[in-house]
């Protein structure tokens, strides 16, 4: 095997040695086996996720309004009159699509977080595309959520460009197995989405300190826009975040789950959404494969794993 | 999870065993089917050579008709530069294939027909029914240049044979008697037309048949010439002509040359009713048409009891009319197209717009000329994308917006066709029926992907779609496999086994080998 060949691709044996979980294995062995189809609406519909969180005391951004009918769109300016800033998002959207962050507005004009000025008509059109299902998973009619805008926590000021970072925890059988923090870049246009060009750093499960890093599937140590190192940042309220993630996974009854948090400057970690098919780039950010950790969790007796044991396991897994 | 791991090999093994058993059973039954005495298989080949005087020159190839005792089970046409046209059924419901030359120049065409000949009845309804419209009836009573119904010799002979109060069937019998016994057979220099033959009392086989038709028509009995073949082993095969008359709502056959009446031997296979030429050419010169006939080795699977079919024959797809075979074969190839799509997606990791969009596009191209298809596809996609981005400014709601794009897609397809026809690239009757809804959704998805994930990713998805569609196209064009599946549809049990295996494939996708290549950096 030549040296140059190594840079273009990895051999399956090498990936296996690193315990890399491939997309087929994730779907066939974990998602299809551990996530009952009947529970999918709980994660696919963000309103339902929020409801479950609220019922069980897991913090979420406050819901201001739910836009369900065309009639609500006409009255939109009135509905948000008393909210200086808010976020509009489709209840069944995927990959951060269709999200509009309004930083300030009057009745006729809305200013987004990126400084773009939108007339009311444009915002209303955006709402109608959400309702008609443009962003929803299978194109079914959808609802639009108007919710509290999260104020970015100061911890990330130097490594987040144009948006709010989010923290993804992947849980298997309600045990946190891997985590990362996703930082928006100019390329990702403020969205904390890896496949749109955001950068991610791994988060150590035991300590909540960042390390590693990935951007566009390449190992990366510094933020591409600010050149700041993305390793060595401590995630505030890490234990509370992990506890909330484990609690939510248990309530959603999904065996293989990704939970996304944002850190609010005052409220701390709040749940943004959950994902039944969390992406695999988290392994690149960690420079570690998921398989050894998943197998370690499977070594536990079948059935519910007690919460104290889960926390212990998370620390053990961090070193695998 | 553990259960699944154990179950999959069982399911796959079960499918493979079942597939083997079913295929073997069918093969065995085919081989064991009793060989009826006298049944035989033949291959009739037409070789046609001609020069088209201009683009648009036509060739009409007569296809042997199914009779009660002869059945075409396979047809192949081999040609280049000709464009098949869907032709309207003619008055006498002849089966024919019409081809149009795309430019002037020399052409060759080979048509092969394999058929099954049996002294027993193979089917009941293959004979033409005798319920013509008034217009058709009039055409079968009318005179022509060579069948001079109103000429004196015809009237003379008819008058001498006609008896008062005789039924039409009796008259036909007398006329046939006259033509077989009173008219001598002559060589090529003998008269060829009805009046000439009746005057000279001598005629070529064609002339004698025309004389009989003229006499019948003059006696107010609808009659027509039939061109076809007598199937027998021999060096050179020449088409034969005989006569059919309509009495009591029933067509009767008469051969004045060999003297067969009412019922011809089962070796007579008609090709063109109401005509004398097997292959007709227009705007062509230097035409040469030769025929050859060989007996094929017996293939018992083809021989069936026919008339009173056993319900189990529902399982035999090859018994269905020949016209359906191509369509059935393509449909049966679809699962293989899906298998290819599955391999591309789960083993290679190529992403496409929509799961079965490539397969459906390939299917559309199979039914059309692929060049026409690709031209129309590219034009439609390009114009669709431009108009979609202009449309975005209007801020239309989704369903009306998609409908506007659909309308534009329809226009694009129709006008591309018109354009191609204008430049004589394809004939207008050959519709490019691309799946319009699929195209509309592809345009919408392409546009949204460009907006949301950038043009690079959109082009990447488009390239993936094209590659998968091309492979599906190659599969769907695979006639040999299509014919095999038609004979043994249970082979798809193996396809299913392969799909189940693919469904539980948990190895890395080829694309992941590149995606996760940076794992090697930690290795030193």
PDB file of C-alpha atoms in Angstrom, chain B residues 242-485:
ATOM      1  CA  UNK B 242     -54.346 -18.262 -51.897  1.00  0.00           C
ATOM      2  CA  UNK B 243     -57.907 -17.070 -51.601  1.00  0.00           C
ATOM      3  CA  UNK B 244     -60.326 -16.484 -48.780  1.00  0.00           C
ATOM      4  CA  UNK B 245     -64.052 -16.083 -49.299  1.00  0.00           C
ATOM      5  CA  UNK B 246     -66.669 -14.884 -46.846  1.00  0.00           C
ATOM      6  CA  UNK B 247     -69.830 -16.953 -46.697  1.00  0.00           C
ATOM      7  CA  UNK B 248     -72.141 -17.352 -43.709  1.00  0.00           C
ATOM      8  CA  UNK B 249     -69.965 -14.982 -41.635  1.00  0.00           C
ATOM      9  CA  UNK B 250     -67.062 -17.322 -42.010  1.00  0.00           C
ATOM     10  CA  UNK B 251     -63.894 -17.019 -44.036  1.00  0.00           C
ATOM     11  CA  UNK B 252     -63.099 -20.130 -46.048  1.00  0.00           C
ATOM     12  CA  UNK B 253     -59.720 -20.739 -47.637  1.00  0.00           C
ATOM     13  CA  UNK B 254     -59.164 -22.026 -51.149  1.00  0.00           C
ATOM     14  CA  UNK B 255     -55.935 -22.847 -52.903  1.00  0.00           C
ATOM     15  CA  UNK B 256     -56.555 -23.214 -56.643  1.00  0.00           C
ATOM     16  CA  UNK B 257     -52.975 -24.353 -57.231  1.00  0.00           C
ATOM     17  CA  UNK B 258     -52.953 -27.467 -55.049  1.00  0.00           C
ATOM     18  CA  UNK B 259     -56.699 -27.820 -54.873  1.00  0.00           C
ATOM     19  CA  UNK B 260     -57.183 -27.449 -51.110  1.00  0.00           C
ATOM     20  CA  UNK B 261     -60.588 -26.099 -50.195  1.00  0.00           C
ATOM     21  CA  UNK B 262     -62.270 -24.818 -47.007  1.00  0.00           C
ATOM     22  CA  UNK B 263     -59.522 -25.979 -44.735  1.00  0.00           C
ATOM     23  CA  UNK B 264     -55.894 -25.590 -45.737  1.00  0.00           C
ATOM     24  CA  UNK B 265     -53.240 -27.932 -44.363  1.00  0.00           C
ATOM     25  CA  UNK B 266     -51.819 -26.737 -41.070  1.00  0.00           C
ATOM     26  CA  UNK B 267     -48.571 -25.967 -42.874  1.00  0.00           C
ATOM     27  CA  UNK B 268     -50.122 -22.907 -44.519  1.00  0.00           C
ATOM     28  CA  UNK B 269     -49.307 -19.781 -42.519  1.00  0.00           C
ATOM     29  CA  UNK B 270     -50.906 -16.541 -43.687  1.00  0.00           C
ATOM     30  CA  UNK B 271     -48.899 -13.321 -43.406  1.00  0.00           C
ATOM     31  CA  UNK B 272     -50.803 -10.661 -45.271  1.00  0.00           C
ATOM     32  CA  UNK B 273     -54.504 -10.867 -45.914  1.00  0.00           C
ATOM     33  CA  UNK B 274     -55.865  -8.687 -48.667  1.00  0.00           C
ATOM     34  CA  UNK B 275     -52.437  -8.371 -50.271  1.00  0.00           C
ATOM     35  CA  UNK B 276     -49.799 -10.264 -52.163  1.00  0.00           C
ATOM     36  CA  UNK B 277     -46.545  -8.915 -50.772  1.00  0.00           C
ATOM     37  CA  UNK B 278     -44.916 -10.107 -47.567  1.00  0.00           C
ATOM     38  CA  UNK B 279     -42.650  -7.048 -47.286  1.00  0.00           C
ATOM     39  CA  UNK B 280     -43.840  -3.772 -48.743  1.00  0.00           C
ATOM     40  CA  UNK B 281     -41.516  -0.878 -49.485  1.00  0.00           C
ATOM     41  CA  UNK B 282     -42.228   2.711 -50.418  1.00  0.00           C
ATOM     42  CA  UNK B 283     -39.715   5.227 -51.781  1.00  0.00           C
ATOM     43  CA  UNK B 284     -37.168   2.476 -52.111  1.00  0.00           C
ATOM     44  CA  UNK B 285     -35.136   1.115 -54.998  1.00  0.00           C
ATOM     45  CA  UNK B 286     -32.891  -1.877 -55.615  1.00  0.00           C
ATOM     46  CA  UNK B 287     -35.001  -3.855 -53.227  1.00  0.00           C
ATOM     47  CA  UNK B 288     -34.191  -7.499 -52.678  1.00  0.00           C
ATOM     48  CA  UNK B 289     -36.272  -9.636 -50.349  1.00  0.00           C
ATOM     49  CA  UNK B 290     -35.320 -13.241 -49.699  1.00  0.00           C
ATOM     50  CA  UNK B 291     -36.862 -15.736 -47.363  1.00  0.00           C
ATOM     51  CA  UNK B 292     -35.487 -18.773 -45.666  1.00  0.00           C
ATOM     52  CA  UNK B 293     -36.995 -21.379 -43.436  1.00  0.00           C
ATOM     53  CA  UNK B 294     -35.274 -23.789 -41.104  1.00  0.00           C
ATOM     54  CA  UNK B 295     -36.699 -26.316 -38.768  1.00  0.00           C
ATOM     55  CA  UNK B 296     -35.644 -25.730 -35.164  1.00  0.00           C
ATOM     56  CA  UNK B 297     -34.795 -28.519 -32.755  1.00  0.00           C
ATOM     57  CA  UNK B 298     -37.830 -29.400 -30.654  1.00  0.00           C
ATOM     58  CA  UNK B 299     -38.229 -27.378 -27.466  1.00  0.00           C
ATOM     59  CA  UNK B 300     -41.037 -29.090 -25.617  1.00  0.00           C
ATOM     60  CA  UNK B 301     -41.684 -26.100 -23.368  1.00  0.00           C
ATOM     61  CA  UNK B 302     -43.293 -24.366 -26.304  1.00  0.00           C
ATOM     62  CA  UNK B 303     -45.736 -27.178 -27.022  1.00  0.00           C
ATOM     63  CA  UNK B 304     -48.856 -26.854 -25.028  1.00  0.00           C
ATOM     64  CA  UNK B 305     -52.203 -28.504 -25.054  1.00  0.00           C
ATOM     65  CA  UNK B 306     -53.625 -25.130 -26.032  1.00  0.00           C
ATOM     66  CA  UNK B 307     -57.346 -25.353 -26.440  1.00  0.00           C
ATOM     67  CA  UNK B 308     -58.482 -26.307 -22.992  1.00  0.00           C
ATOM     68  CA  UNK B 309     -55.727 -24.747 -20.939  1.00  0.00           C
ATOM     69  CA  UNK B 310     -55.046 -26.088 -17.487  1.00  0.00           C
ATOM     70  CA  UNK B 311     -55.355 -23.422 -14.762  1.00  0.00           C
ATOM     71  CA  UNK B 312     -51.700 -24.013 -13.941  1.00  0.00           C
ATOM     72  CA  UNK B 313     -50.875 -22.407 -17.255  1.00  0.00           C
ATOM     73  CA  UNK B 314     -51.557 -19.058 -15.585  1.00  0.00           C
ATOM     74  CA  UNK B 315     -48.026 -19.518 -14.306  1.00  0.00           C
ATOM     75  CA  UNK B 316     -46.705 -19.772 -17.853  1.00  0.00           C
ATOM     76  CA  UNK B 317     -46.108 -16.244 -19.103  1.00  0.00           C
ATOM     77  CA  UNK B 318     -44.747 -17.323 -22.482  1.00  0.00           C
ATOM     78  CA  UNK B 319     -48.260 -18.368 -23.509  1.00  0.00           C
ATOM     79  CA  UNK B 320     -49.374 -14.716 -23.524  1.00  0.00           C
ATOM     80  CA  UNK B 321     -49.662 -12.988 -26.913  1.00  0.00           C
ATOM     81  CA  UNK B 322     -46.387 -12.136 -28.551  1.00  0.00           C
ATOM     82  CA  UNK B 323     -47.231  -8.435 -28.549  1.00  0.00           C
ATOM     83  CA  UNK B 324     -47.120  -8.428 -24.765  1.00  0.00           C
ATOM     84  CA  UNK B 325     -43.750 -10.136 -24.456  1.00  0.00           C
ATOM     85  CA  UNK B 326     -41.560  -7.020 -24.762  1.00  0.00           C
ATOM     86  CA  UNK B 327     -43.547  -5.071 -22.199  1.00  0.00           C
ATOM     87  CA  UNK B 328     -43.681  -8.039 -19.825  1.00  0.00           C
ATOM     88  CA  UNK B 329     -39.943  -8.580 -20.170  1.00  0.00           C
ATOM     89  CA  UNK B 330     -39.184  -4.951 -19.289  1.00  0.00           C
ATOM     90  CA  UNK B 331     -41.526  -5.102 -16.294  1.00  0.00           C
ATOM     91  CA  UNK B 332     -39.834  -8.303 -15.160  1.00  0.00           C
ATOM     92  CA  UNK B 333     -36.460  -6.563 -15.435  1.00  0.00           C
ATOM     93  CA  UNK B 334     -37.548  -3.760 -13.091  1.00  0.00           C
ATOM     94  CA  UNK B 335     -36.585  -5.664  -9.901  1.00  0.00           C
ATOM     95  CA  UNK B 336     -33.073  -6.016 -11.321  1.00  0.00           C
ATOM     96  CA  UNK B 337     -33.053  -2.252 -11.838  1.00  0.00           C
ATOM     97  CA  UNK B 338     -34.060  -1.862  -8.196  1.00  0.00           C
ATOM     98  CA  UNK B 339     -31.287  -4.272  -7.208  1.00  0.00           C
ATOM     99  CA  UNK B 340     -28.753  -2.126  -9.064  1.00  0.00           C
ATOM    100  CA  UNK B 341     -30.102   0.962  -7.300  1.00  0.00           C
ATOM    101  CA  UNK B 342     -29.773  -0.825  -3.962  1.00  0.00           C
ATOM    102  CA  UNK B 343     -26.161  -1.799  -4.711  1.00  0.00           C
ATOM    103  CA  UNK B 344     -25.297   1.765  -5.674  1.00  0.00           C
ATOM    104  CA  UNK B 345     -26.838   3.193  -2.558  1.00  0.00           C
ATOM    105  CA  UNK B 346     -25.834   0.725   0.126  1.00  0.00           C
ATOM    106  CA  UNK B 347     -22.548  -0.662  -1.160  1.00  0.00           C
ATOM    107  CA  UNK B 348     -21.087   2.206  -3.142  1.00  0.00           C
ATOM    108  CA  UNK B 349     -22.860   5.040  -1.374  1.00  0.00           C
ATOM    109  CA  UNK B 350     -23.946   7.038  -4.416  1.00  0.00           C
ATOM    110  CA  UNK B 351     -26.717   9.448  -3.499  1.00  0.00           C
ATOM    111  CA  UNK B 352     -29.442  10.260  -5.992  1.00  0.00           C
ATOM    112  CA  UNK B 353     -32.537  12.448  -6.226  1.00  0.00           C
ATOM    113  CA  UNK B 354     -35.283  10.163  -4.951  1.00  0.00           C
ATOM    114  CA  UNK B 355     -34.941   6.419  -4.494  1.00  0.00           C
ATOM    115  CA  UNK B 356     -36.453   5.117  -7.716  1.00  0.00           C
ATOM    116  CA  UNK B 357     -36.123   8.229  -9.868  1.00  0.00           C
ATOM    117  CA  UNK B 358     -33.144   6.723 -11.782  1.00  0.00           C
ATOM    118  CA  UNK B 359     -35.006   3.450 -12.429  1.00  0.00           C
ATOM    119  CA  UNK B 360     -38.085   5.257 -13.705  1.00  0.00           C
ATOM    120  CA  UNK B 361     -36.010   7.519 -15.950  1.00  0.00           C
ATOM    121  CA  UNK B 362     -34.253   4.461 -17.360  1.00  0.00           C
ATOM    122  CA  UNK B 363     -37.619   2.811 -17.969  1.00  0.00           C
ATOM    123  CA  UNK B 364     -38.771   5.863 -19.917  1.00  0.00           C
ATOM    124  CA  UNK B 365     -35.613   5.756 -22.038  1.00  0.00           C
ATOM    125  CA  UNK B 366     -36.099   2.059 -22.803  1.00  0.00           C
ATOM    126  CA  UNK B 367     -39.492   2.763 -24.319  1.00  0.00           C
ATOM    127  CA  UNK B 368     -38.027   5.493 -26.475  1.00  0.00           C
ATOM    128  CA  UNK B 369     -34.904   6.141 -28.408  1.00  0.00           C
ATOM    129  CA  UNK B 370     -32.321   7.043 -25.757  1.00  0.00           C
ATOM    130  CA  UNK B 371     -30.846   9.937 -27.762  1.00  0.00           C
ATOM    131  CA  UNK B 372     -34.254  11.548 -28.084  1.00  0.00           C
ATOM    132  CA  UNK B 373     -34.839  10.808 -24.425  1.00  0.00           C
ATOM    133  CA  UNK B 374     -31.620  12.424 -23.236  1.00  0.00           C
ATOM    134  CA  UNK B 375     -32.089  15.468 -25.448  1.00  0.00           C
ATOM    135  CA  UNK B 376     -35.601  15.990 -24.119  1.00  0.00           C
ATOM    136  CA  UNK B 377     -34.465  15.318 -20.561  1.00  0.00           C
ATOM    137  CA  UNK B 378     -31.613  17.846 -20.671  1.00  0.00           C
ATOM    138  CA  UNK B 379     -33.719  20.532 -22.356  1.00  0.00           C
ATOM    139  CA  UNK B 380     -36.568  20.010 -19.903  1.00  0.00           C
ATOM    140  CA  UNK B 381     -34.296  20.032 -16.888  1.00  0.00           C
ATOM    141  CA  UNK B 382     -32.431  23.154 -18.038  1.00  0.00           C
ATOM    142  CA  UNK B 383     -35.482  25.192 -18.923  1.00  0.00           C
ATOM    143  CA  UNK B 384     -37.297  23.867 -15.871  1.00  0.00           C
ATOM    144  CA  UNK B 385     -34.523  25.058 -13.566  1.00  0.00           C
ATOM    145  CA  UNK B 386     -34.341  28.496 -15.163  1.00  0.00           C
ATOM    146  CA  UNK B 387     -38.078  28.980 -14.897  1.00  0.00           C
ATOM    147  CA  UNK B 388     -38.117  27.573 -11.373  1.00  0.00           C
ATOM    148  CA  UNK B 389     -35.609  30.186 -10.215  1.00  0.00           C
ATOM    149  CA  UNK B 390     -37.614  32.949 -11.928  1.00  0.00           C
ATOM    150  CA  UNK B 391     -40.760  31.540 -10.356  1.00  0.00           C
ATOM    151  CA  UNK B 392     -39.186  31.791  -6.919  1.00  0.00           C
ATOM    152  CA  UNK B 393     -39.579  35.563  -7.002  1.00  0.00           C
ATOM    153  CA  UNK B 394     -43.347  35.253  -7.224  1.00  0.00           C
ATOM    154  CA  UNK B 395     -43.468  33.496  -3.835  1.00  0.00           C
ATOM    155  CA  UNK B 396     -46.106  31.005  -4.931  1.00  0.00           C
ATOM    156  CA  UNK B 397     -47.500  28.358  -2.616  1.00  0.00           C
ATOM    157  CA  UNK B 398     -46.077  24.896  -3.071  1.00  0.00           C
ATOM    158  CA  UNK B 399     -48.761  22.950  -4.935  1.00  0.00           C
ATOM    159  CA  UNK B 400     -49.619  25.690  -7.471  1.00  0.00           C
ATOM    160  CA  UNK B 401     -45.882  26.306  -7.931  1.00  0.00           C
ATOM    161  CA  UNK B 402     -45.204  22.630  -8.637  1.00  0.00           C
ATOM    162  CA  UNK B 403     -48.133  22.629 -11.033  1.00  0.00           C
ATOM    163  CA  UNK B 404     -46.676  25.577 -12.944  1.00  0.00           C
ATOM    164  CA  UNK B 405     -43.390  23.665 -13.255  1.00  0.00           C
ATOM    165  CA  UNK B 406     -45.327  20.582 -14.385  1.00  0.00           C
ATOM    166  CA  UNK B 407     -47.022  22.624 -17.103  1.00  0.00           C
ATOM    167  CA  UNK B 408     -43.634  23.905 -18.258  1.00  0.00           C
ATOM    168  CA  UNK B 409     -42.299  20.335 -18.257  1.00  0.00           C
ATOM    169  CA  UNK B 410     -45.201  19.233 -20.450  1.00  0.00           C
ATOM    170  CA  UNK B 411     -44.499  22.080 -22.855  1.00  0.00           C
ATOM    171  CA  UNK B 412     -40.821  21.282 -22.961  1.00  0.00           C
ATOM    172  CA  UNK B 413     -41.478  17.630 -23.765  1.00  0.00           C
ATOM    173  CA  UNK B 414     -44.037  18.404 -26.457  1.00  0.00           C
ATOM    174  CA  UNK B 415     -41.940  21.096 -28.143  1.00  0.00           C
ATOM    175  CA  UNK B 416     -38.736  19.061 -27.922  1.00  0.00           C
ATOM    176  CA  UNK B 417     -40.617  16.377 -29.801  1.00  0.00           C
ATOM    177  CA  UNK B 418     -41.775  18.872 -32.367  1.00  0.00           C
ATOM    178  CA  UNK B 419     -38.231  20.202 -32.732  1.00  0.00           C
ATOM    179  CA  UNK B 420     -36.762  16.728 -33.171  1.00  0.00           C
ATOM    180  CA  UNK B 421     -39.392  15.953 -35.747  1.00  0.00           C
ATOM    181  CA  UNK B 422     -38.600  19.175 -37.624  1.00  0.00           C
ATOM    182  CA  UNK B 423     -34.987  18.093 -37.980  1.00  0.00           C
ATOM    183  CA  UNK B 424     -36.063  14.549 -38.852  1.00  0.00           C
ATOM    184  CA  UNK B 425     -34.238  13.151 -35.881  1.00  0.00           C
ATOM    185  CA  UNK B 426     -37.189  11.133 -34.722  1.00  0.00           C
ATOM    186  CA  UNK B 427     -40.606  10.457 -36.080  1.00  0.00           C
ATOM    187  CA  UNK B 428     -43.445  12.338 -34.480  1.00  0.00           C
ATOM    188  CA  UNK B 429     -45.495   9.255 -33.723  1.00  0.00           C
ATOM    189  CA  UNK B 430     -42.853   8.110 -31.301  1.00  0.00           C
ATOM    190  CA  UNK B 431     -43.773   9.977 -28.164  1.00  0.00           C
ATOM    191  CA  UNK B 432     -41.128  10.650 -25.570  1.00  0.00           C
ATOM    192  CA  UNK B 433     -43.258  10.001 -22.556  1.00  0.00           C
ATOM    193  CA  UNK B 434     -40.748  10.857 -19.867  1.00  0.00           C
ATOM    194  CA  UNK B 435     -42.231  10.554 -16.419  1.00  0.00           C
ATOM    195  CA  UNK B 436     -43.403  14.130 -16.104  1.00  0.00           C
ATOM    196  CA  UNK B 437     -44.154  14.088 -12.397  1.00  0.00           C
ATOM    197  CA  UNK B 438     -40.715  12.619 -11.675  1.00  0.00           C
ATOM    198  CA  UNK B 439     -39.114  15.327 -13.812  1.00  0.00           C
ATOM    199  CA  UNK B 440     -41.075  18.027 -12.018  1.00  0.00           C
ATOM    200  CA  UNK B 441     -39.982  16.735  -8.623  1.00  0.00           C
ATOM    201  CA  UNK B 442     -36.382  16.419  -9.832  1.00  0.00           C
ATOM    202  CA  UNK B 443     -36.398  20.068 -10.925  1.00  0.00           C
ATOM    203  CA  UNK B 444     -37.845  21.142  -7.584  1.00  0.00           C
ATOM    204  CA  UNK B 445     -35.351  19.066  -5.594  1.00  0.00           C
ATOM    205  CA  UNK B 446     -32.435  20.196  -7.731  1.00  0.00           C
ATOM    206  CA  UNK B 447     -33.416  23.814  -7.166  1.00  0.00           C
ATOM    207  CA  UNK B 448     -33.905  23.411  -3.410  1.00  0.00           C
ATOM    208  CA  UNK B 449     -30.628  21.497  -3.044  1.00  0.00           C
ATOM    209  CA  UNK B 450     -28.782  24.210  -4.967  1.00  0.00           C
ATOM    210  CA  UNK B 451     -30.251  26.843  -2.652  1.00  0.00           C
ATOM    211  CA  UNK B 452     -29.754  24.960   0.589  1.00  0.00           C
ATOM    212  CA  UNK B 453     -26.616  22.879   0.118  1.00  0.00           C
ATOM    213  CA  UNK B 454     -24.965  24.636  -2.775  1.00  0.00           C
ATOM    214  CA  UNK B 455     -24.731  23.888  -6.497  1.00  0.00           C
ATOM    215  CA  UNK B 456     -21.849  21.495  -5.972  1.00  0.00           C
ATOM    216  CA  UNK B 457     -23.906  19.043  -3.968  1.00  0.00           C
ATOM    217  CA  UNK B 458     -26.845  19.398  -6.361  1.00  0.00           C
ATOM    218  CA  UNK B 459     -24.615  18.543  -9.335  1.00  0.00           C
ATOM    219  CA  UNK B 460     -23.173  15.634  -7.369  1.00  0.00           C
ATOM    220  CA  UNK B 461     -26.677  14.269  -6.743  1.00  0.00           C
ATOM    221  CA  UNK B 462     -27.550  14.774 -10.407  1.00  0.00           C
ATOM    222  CA  UNK B 463     -24.413  12.910 -11.473  1.00  0.00           C
ATOM    223  CA  UNK B 464     -25.310  10.060  -9.105  1.00  0.00           C
ATOM    224  CA  UNK B 465     -28.833   9.945 -10.532  1.00  0.00           C
ATOM    225  CA  UNK B 466     -27.445   9.834 -14.080  1.00  0.00           C
ATOM    226  CA  UNK B 467     -24.949   7.059 -13.355  1.00  0.00           C
ATOM    227  CA  UNK B 468     -27.543   4.879 -11.632  1.00  0.00           C
ATOM    228  CA  UNK B 469     -30.073   5.581 -14.403  1.00  0.00           C
ATOM    229  CA  UNK B 470     -27.500   4.580 -17.050  1.00  0.00           C
ATOM    230  CA  UNK B 471     -26.841   1.279 -15.285  1.00  0.00           C
ATOM    231  CA  UNK B 472     -30.565   0.626 -14.891  1.00  0.00           C
ATOM    232  CA  UNK B 473     -30.964   1.398 -18.590  1.00  0.00           C
ATOM    233  CA  UNK B 474     -28.336  -1.184 -19.499  1.00  0.00           C
ATOM    234  CA  UNK B 475     -30.147  -3.740 -17.326  1.00  0.00           C
ATOM    235  CA  UNK B 476     -33.577  -2.972 -18.719  1.00  0.00           C
ATOM    236  CA  UNK B 477     -32.265  -3.313 -22.270  1.00  0.00           C
ATOM    237  CA  UNK B 478     -30.948  -6.793 -21.580  1.00  0.00           C
ATOM    238  CA  UNK B 479     -33.356  -8.752 -23.789  1.00  0.00           C
ATOM    239  CA  UNK B 480     -31.832 -12.166 -23.159  1.00  0.00           C
ATOM    240  CA  UNK B 481     -32.357 -11.871 -19.425  1.00  0.00           C
ATOM    241  CA  UNK B 482     -35.820 -10.435 -20.003  1.00  0.00           C
ATOM    242  CA  UNK B 483     -36.773 -13.476 -22.095  1.00  0.00           C
ATOM    243  CA  UNK B 484     -35.296 -15.780 -19.484  1.00  0.00           C
ATOM    244  CA  UNK B 485     -37.329 -14.097 -16.743  1.00  0.00           C
TER     245      UNK B 485
END
